[in-house]
Coordinates of N, CA and C in Angstrom, one line a residue:
X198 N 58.8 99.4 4.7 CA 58.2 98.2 4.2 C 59.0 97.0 4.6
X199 N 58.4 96.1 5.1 CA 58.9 94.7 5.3 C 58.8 93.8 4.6
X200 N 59.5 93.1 3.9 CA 59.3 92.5 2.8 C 60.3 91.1 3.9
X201 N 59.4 89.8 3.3 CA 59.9 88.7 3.9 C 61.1 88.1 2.5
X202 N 62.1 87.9 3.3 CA 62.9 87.6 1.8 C 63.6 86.0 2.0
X203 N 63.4 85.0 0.9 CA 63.3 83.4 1.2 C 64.4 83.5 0.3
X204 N 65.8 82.5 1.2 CA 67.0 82.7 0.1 C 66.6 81.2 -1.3
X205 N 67.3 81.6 -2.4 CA 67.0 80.7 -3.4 C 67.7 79.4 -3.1
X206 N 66.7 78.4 -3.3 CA 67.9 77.1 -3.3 C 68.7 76.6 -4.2
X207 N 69.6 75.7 -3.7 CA 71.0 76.0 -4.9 C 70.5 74.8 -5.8
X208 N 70.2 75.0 -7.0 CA 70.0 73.4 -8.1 C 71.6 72.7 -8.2
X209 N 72.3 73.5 -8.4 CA 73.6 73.2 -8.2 C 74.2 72.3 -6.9
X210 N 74.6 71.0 -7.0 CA 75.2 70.3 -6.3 C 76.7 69.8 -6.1
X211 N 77.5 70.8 -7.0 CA 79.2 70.4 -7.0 C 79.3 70.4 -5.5
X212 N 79.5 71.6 -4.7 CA 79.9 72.0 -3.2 C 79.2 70.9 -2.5
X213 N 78.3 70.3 -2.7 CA 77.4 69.0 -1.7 C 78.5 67.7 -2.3
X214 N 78.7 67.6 -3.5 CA 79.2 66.4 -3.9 C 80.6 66.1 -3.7
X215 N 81.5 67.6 -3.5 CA 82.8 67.4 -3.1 C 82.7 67.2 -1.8
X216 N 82.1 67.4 -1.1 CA 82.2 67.7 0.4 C 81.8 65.8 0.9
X217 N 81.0 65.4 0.1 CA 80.4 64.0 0.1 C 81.4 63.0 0.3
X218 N 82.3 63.4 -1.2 CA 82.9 62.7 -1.6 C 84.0 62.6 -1.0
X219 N 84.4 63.7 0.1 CA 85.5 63.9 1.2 C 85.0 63.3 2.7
X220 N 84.0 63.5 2.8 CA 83.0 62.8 4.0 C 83.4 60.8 3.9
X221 N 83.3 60.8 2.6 CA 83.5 59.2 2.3 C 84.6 59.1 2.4
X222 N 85.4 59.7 1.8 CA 87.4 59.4 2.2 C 87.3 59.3 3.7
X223 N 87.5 60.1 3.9 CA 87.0 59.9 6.0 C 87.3 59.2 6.5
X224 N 86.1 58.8 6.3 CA 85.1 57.5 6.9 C 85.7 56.4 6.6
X225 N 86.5 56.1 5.2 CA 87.4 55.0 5.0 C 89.0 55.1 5.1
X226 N 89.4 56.1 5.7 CA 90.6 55.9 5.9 C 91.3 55.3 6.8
X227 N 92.6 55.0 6.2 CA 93.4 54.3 6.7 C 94.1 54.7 7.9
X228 N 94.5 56.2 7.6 CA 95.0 57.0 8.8 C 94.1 58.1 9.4
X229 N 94.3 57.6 10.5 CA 93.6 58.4 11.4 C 93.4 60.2 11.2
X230 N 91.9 60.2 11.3 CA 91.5 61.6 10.9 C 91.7 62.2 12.4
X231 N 91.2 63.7 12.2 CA 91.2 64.5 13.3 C 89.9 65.1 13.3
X232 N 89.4 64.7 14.6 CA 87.8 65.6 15.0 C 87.3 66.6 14.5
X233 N 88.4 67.8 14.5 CA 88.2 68.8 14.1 C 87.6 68.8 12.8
X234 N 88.8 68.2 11.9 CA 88.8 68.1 10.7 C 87.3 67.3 9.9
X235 N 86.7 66.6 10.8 CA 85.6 65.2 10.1 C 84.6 66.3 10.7
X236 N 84.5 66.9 11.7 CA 83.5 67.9 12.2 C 83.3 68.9 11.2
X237 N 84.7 69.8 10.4 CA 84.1 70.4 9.8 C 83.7 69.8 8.5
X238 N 83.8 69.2 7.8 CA 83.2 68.4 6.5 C 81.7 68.9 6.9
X239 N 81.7 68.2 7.9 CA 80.0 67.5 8.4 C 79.4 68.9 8.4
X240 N 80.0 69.7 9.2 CA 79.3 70.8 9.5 C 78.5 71.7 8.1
X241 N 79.9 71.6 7.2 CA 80.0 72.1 5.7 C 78.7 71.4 5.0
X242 N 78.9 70.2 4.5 CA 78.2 69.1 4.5 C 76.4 69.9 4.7
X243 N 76.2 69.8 6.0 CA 74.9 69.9 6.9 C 74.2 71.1 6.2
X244 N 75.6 72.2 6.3 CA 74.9 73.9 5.3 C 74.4 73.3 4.2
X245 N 74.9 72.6 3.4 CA 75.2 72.7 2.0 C 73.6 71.7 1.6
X246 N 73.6 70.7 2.6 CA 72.1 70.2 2.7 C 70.8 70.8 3.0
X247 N 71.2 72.1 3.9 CA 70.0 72.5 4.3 C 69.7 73.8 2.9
X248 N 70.4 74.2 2.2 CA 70.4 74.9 1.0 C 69.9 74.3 -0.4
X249 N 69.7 72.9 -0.6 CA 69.6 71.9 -1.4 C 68.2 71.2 -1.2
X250 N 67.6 71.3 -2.5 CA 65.7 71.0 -2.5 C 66.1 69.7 -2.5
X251 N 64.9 68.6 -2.4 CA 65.4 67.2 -2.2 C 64.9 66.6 -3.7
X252 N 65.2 65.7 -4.5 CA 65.2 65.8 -5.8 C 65.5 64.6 -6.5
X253 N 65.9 64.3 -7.7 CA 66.6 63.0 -8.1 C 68.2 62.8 -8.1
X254 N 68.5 64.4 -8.2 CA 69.9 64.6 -8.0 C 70.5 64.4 -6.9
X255 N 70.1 64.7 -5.5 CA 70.0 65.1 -4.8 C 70.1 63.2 -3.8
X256 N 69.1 62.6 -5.1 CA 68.9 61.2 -4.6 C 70.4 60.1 -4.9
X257 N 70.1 61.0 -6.0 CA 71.9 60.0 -7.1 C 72.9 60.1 -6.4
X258 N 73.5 61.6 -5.7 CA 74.3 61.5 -4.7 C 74.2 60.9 -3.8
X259 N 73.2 61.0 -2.8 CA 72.9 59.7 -1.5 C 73.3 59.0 -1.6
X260 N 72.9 58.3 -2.2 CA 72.8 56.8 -2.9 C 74.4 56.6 -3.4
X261 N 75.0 57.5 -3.9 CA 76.6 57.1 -4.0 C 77.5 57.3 -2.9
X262 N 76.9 57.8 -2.3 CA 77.8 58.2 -0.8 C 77.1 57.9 0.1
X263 N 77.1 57.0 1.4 CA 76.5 56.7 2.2 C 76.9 57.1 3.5
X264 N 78.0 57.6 3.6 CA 78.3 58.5 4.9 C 77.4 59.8 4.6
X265 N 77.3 60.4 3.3 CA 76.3 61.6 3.3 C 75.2 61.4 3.4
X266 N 74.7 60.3 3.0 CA 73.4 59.8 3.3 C 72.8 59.6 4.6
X267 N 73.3 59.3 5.6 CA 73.2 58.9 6.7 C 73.3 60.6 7.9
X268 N 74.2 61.4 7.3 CA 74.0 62.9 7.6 C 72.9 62.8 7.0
X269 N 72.9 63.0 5.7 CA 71.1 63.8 5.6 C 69.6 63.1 6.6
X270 N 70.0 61.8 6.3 CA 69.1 61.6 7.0 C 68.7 61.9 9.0
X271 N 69.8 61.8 9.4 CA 69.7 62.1 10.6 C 69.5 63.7 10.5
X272 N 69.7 64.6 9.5 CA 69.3 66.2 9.7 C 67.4 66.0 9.4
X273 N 67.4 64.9 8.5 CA 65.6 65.0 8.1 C 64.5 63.9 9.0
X274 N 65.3 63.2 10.2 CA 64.7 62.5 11.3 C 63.2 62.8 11.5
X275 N 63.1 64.0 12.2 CA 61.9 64.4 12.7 C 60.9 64.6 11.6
X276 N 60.9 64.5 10.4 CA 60.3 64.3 9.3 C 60.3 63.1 8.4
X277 N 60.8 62.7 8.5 CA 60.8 61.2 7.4 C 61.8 60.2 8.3
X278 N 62.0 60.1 9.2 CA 62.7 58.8 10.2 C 63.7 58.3 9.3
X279 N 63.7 57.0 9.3 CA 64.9 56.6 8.7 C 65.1 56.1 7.5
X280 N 64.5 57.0 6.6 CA 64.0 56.7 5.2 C 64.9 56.4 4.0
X281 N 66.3 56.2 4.4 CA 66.9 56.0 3.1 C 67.9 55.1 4.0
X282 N 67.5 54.0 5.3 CA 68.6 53.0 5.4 C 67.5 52.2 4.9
X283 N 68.6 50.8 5.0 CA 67.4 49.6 4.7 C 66.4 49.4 6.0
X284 N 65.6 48.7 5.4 CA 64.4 48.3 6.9 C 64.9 47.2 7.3
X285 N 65.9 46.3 6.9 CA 66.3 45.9 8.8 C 67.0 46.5 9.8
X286 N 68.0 47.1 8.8 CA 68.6 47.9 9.7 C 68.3 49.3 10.3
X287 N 67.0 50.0 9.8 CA 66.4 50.6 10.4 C 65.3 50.2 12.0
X288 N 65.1 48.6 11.4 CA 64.4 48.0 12.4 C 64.6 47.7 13.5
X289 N 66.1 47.1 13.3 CA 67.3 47.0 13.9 C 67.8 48.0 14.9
X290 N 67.6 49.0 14.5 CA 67.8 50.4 15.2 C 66.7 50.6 16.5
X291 N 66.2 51.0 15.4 CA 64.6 51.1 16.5 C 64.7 50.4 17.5
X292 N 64.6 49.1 17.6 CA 63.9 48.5 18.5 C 65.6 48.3 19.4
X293 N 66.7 48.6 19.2 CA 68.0 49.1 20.4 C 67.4 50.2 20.7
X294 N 67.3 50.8 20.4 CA 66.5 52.5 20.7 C 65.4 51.9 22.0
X295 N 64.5 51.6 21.6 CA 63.6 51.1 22.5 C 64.0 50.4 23.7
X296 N 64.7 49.1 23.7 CA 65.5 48.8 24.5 C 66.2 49.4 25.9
X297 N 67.1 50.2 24.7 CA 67.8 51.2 25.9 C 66.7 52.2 26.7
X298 N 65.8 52.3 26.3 CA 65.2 53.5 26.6 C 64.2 52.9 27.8
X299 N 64.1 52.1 27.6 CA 63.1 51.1 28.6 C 64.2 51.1 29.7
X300 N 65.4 50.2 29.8 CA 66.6 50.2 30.6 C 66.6 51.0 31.1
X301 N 66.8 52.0 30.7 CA 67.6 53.5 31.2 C 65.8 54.2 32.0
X302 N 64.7 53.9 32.0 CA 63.6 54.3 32.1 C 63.5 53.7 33.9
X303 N 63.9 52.2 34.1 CA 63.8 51.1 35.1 C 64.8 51.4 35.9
X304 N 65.7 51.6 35.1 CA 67.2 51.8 36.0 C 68.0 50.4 36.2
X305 N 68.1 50.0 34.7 CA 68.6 48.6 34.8 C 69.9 49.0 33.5
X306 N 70.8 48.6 33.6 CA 72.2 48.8 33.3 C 72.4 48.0 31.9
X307 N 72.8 48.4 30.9 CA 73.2 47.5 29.7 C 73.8 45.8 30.0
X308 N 74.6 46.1 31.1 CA 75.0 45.0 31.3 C 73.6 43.6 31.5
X309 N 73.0 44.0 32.2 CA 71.6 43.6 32.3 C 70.9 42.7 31.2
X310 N 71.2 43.3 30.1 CA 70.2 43.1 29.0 C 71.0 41.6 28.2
X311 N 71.8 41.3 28.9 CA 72.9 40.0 28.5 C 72.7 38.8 29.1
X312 N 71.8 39.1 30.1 CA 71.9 38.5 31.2 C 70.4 37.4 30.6

């Protein structure tokens, strides 16, 4: 018998919030971090999101940590775009995105775009 088996998602969010809340130390430190070290957060981090229903809890943290926010969102792109920055600076984004993409399309160099 094959039985399809779907793991439970975790309601629990300690492991997401410590990891968050170390993702933010990071990001604001004074002394220089190591690759390794910010890679694995993220990596940890990334599991710990893809395990986690999306929620109000789930919202509360975002919203206090904005280096985790910006992971989640870049893991949820292809579905919801840039839904938890602000809209300028999503707009902001975009249309560099576009930019480059046009450039890089022509074969016209960043330098270019100054000009």
């Amino acid at each position: 018998m094959n039985a399809t088996h779907t793991p439970a998602h975790k309601a629990d969010l300690a492991v997401t919030h410590v990891l968050a809340q170390l993702l933010e130390r990071l990001e604001h430190s004074a002394v220089p971090v190591g690759p390794e070290q910010y890679r694995s957060v993220v990596t940890h981090l990334v599991e710990q999101f893809r395990d986690s229903e999306p929620g109000s809890e789930l919202g509360r943290l975002l919203d206090a940590y904005p280096a985790a926010s910006e992971v989640y969102e870049n893991l949820n792109y292809q579905h919801a775009g840039l839904c938890r920055s602000a809209l300028d600076a999503s707009l902001a984004g975009e249309l560099a995105a576009r930019k480059a993409i046009e450039r890089a399309m022509h074969g016209v160099g960043p330098e270019a775009a100054h000009e």
